[in-house]
GROMACS .gro file of C-alpha atoms in nm:
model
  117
    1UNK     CA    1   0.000   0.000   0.000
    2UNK     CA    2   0.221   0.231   0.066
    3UNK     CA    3   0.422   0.169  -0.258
    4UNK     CA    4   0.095   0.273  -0.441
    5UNK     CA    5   0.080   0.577  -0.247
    6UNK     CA    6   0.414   0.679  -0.318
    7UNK     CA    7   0.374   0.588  -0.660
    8UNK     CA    8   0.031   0.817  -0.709
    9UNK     CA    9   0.184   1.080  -0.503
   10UNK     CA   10   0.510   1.080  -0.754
   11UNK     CA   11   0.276   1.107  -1.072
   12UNK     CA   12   0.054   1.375  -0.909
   13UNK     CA   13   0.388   1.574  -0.921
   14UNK     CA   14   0.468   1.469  -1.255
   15UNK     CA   15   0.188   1.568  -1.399
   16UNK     CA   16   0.182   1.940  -1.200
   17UNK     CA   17   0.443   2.004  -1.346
   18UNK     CA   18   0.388   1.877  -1.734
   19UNK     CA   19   0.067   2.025  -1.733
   20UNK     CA   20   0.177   2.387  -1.669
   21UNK     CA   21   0.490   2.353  -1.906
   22UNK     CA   22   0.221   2.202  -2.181
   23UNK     CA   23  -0.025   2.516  -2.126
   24UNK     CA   24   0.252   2.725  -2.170
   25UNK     CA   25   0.323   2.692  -2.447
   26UNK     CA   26   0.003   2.596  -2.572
   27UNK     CA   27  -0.094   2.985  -2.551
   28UNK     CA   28   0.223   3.064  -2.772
   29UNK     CA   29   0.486   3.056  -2.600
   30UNK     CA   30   0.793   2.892  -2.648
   31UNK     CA   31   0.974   2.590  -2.456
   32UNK     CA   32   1.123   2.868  -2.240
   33UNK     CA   33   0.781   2.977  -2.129
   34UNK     CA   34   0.722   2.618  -2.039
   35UNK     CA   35   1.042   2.595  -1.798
   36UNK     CA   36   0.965   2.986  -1.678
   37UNK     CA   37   0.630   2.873  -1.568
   38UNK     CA   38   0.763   2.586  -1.390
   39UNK     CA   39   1.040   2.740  -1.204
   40UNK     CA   40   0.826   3.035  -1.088
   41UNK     CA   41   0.579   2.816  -1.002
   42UNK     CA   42   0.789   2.630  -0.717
   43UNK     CA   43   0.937   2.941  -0.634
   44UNK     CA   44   0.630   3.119  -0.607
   45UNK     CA   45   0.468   2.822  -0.374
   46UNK     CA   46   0.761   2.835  -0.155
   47UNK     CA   47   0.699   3.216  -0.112
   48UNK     CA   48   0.363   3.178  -0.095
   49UNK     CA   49   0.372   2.919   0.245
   50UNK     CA   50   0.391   3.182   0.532
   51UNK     CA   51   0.004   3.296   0.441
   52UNK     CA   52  -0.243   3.025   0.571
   53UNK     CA   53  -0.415   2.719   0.396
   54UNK     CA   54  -0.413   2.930   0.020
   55UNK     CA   55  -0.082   3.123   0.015
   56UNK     CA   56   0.134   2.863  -0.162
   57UNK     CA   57  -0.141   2.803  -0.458
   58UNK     CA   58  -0.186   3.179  -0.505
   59UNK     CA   59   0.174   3.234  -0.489
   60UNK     CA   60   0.217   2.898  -0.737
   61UNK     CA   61  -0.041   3.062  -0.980
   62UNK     CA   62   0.133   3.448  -0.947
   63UNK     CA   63   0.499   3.245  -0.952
   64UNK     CA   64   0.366   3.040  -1.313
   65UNK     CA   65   0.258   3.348  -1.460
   66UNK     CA   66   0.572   3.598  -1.405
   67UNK     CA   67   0.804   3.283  -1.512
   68UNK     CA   68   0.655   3.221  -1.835
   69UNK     CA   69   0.586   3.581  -1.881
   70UNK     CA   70   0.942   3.677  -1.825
   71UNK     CA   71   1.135   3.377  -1.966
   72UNK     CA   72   0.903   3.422  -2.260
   73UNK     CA   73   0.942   3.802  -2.312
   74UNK     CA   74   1.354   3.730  -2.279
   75UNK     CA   75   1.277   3.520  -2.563
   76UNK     CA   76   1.043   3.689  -2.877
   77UNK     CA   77   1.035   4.084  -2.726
   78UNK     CA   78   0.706   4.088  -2.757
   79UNK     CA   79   0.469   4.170  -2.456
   80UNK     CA   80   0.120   3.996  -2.628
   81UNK     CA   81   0.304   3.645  -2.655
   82UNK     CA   82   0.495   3.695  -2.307
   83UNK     CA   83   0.139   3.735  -2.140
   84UNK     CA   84  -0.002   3.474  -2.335
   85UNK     CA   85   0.246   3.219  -2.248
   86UNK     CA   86   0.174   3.330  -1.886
   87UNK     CA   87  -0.213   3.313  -1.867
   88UNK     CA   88  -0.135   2.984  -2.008
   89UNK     CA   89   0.064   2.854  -1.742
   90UNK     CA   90  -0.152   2.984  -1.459
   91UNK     CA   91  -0.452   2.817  -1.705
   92UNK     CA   92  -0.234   2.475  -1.681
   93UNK     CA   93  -0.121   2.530  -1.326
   94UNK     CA   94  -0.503   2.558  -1.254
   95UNK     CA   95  -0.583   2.226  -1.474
   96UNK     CA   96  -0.294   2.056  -1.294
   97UNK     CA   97  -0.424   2.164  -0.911
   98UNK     CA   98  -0.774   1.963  -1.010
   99UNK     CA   99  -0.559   1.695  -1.135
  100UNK     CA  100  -0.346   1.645  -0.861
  101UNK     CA  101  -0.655   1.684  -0.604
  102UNK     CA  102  -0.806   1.410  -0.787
  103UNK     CA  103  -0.539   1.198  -0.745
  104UNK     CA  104  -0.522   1.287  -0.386
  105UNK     CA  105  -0.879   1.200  -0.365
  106UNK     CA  106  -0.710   0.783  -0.521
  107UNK     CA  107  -0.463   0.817  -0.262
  108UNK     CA  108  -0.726   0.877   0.022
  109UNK     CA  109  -0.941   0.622  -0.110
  110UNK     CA  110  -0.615   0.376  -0.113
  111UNK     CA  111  -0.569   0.488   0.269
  112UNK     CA  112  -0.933   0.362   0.356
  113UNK     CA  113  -0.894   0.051   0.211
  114UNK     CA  114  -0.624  -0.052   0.401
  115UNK     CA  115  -0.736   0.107   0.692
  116UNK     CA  116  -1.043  -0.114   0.685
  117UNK     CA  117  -0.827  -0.413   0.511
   0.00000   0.00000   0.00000
């Protein structure tokens, strides 16, 4: 059991973290987008932890946005794809959150089983 856990925890990561590269650069932007949005993401959760229960997701989605944003504007100079690129990655950061509580929702399941197992 608790190889399964680890094992959906690890692709609940995994999966974070493709999403809001995909979205990225879905919206335009470029593979540097994809890697801005995931490095501000992280960095933005871990500034985000001091505020209670919602400050690392808002600083996740702020942190997506400004990475892709800026790592896509260092790229093409142009302001309309830079924002682009990062309202996609807060878009996939978003899609990844529901994914990842979904899969938290499999790993709680998991836990009742064996609980009652």
């Amino acid at each position: 059991m608790i190889a399964i856990v680890l094992a959906l925890a690890f692709l609940g990561e995994i999966i974070e973290n493709w999403i809001g590269f995909r979205y990225a650069k879905r919206y335009g932007g470029s593979s540097r987008s994809g890697w801005g949005a995931l490095i501000g993401g992280l960095i933005g959760a871990v500034i985000g932890v001091p505020v209670a229960v919602i400050g690392s997701v808002i600083g996740a989605l702020l942190g997506s946005f400004v990475g892709a944003a800026l790592f896509e504007y260092t790229y093409s100079r142009h302001v309309g794809i830079a924002s682009r690129a990062g309202w996609g990655a807060v878009v996939g950061r978003a899609a990844a959150a529901a994914a990842k509580i979904a899969i938290g929702m499999v790993i709680a399941v998991v836990g009742v089983f064996a609980a009652l197992g």
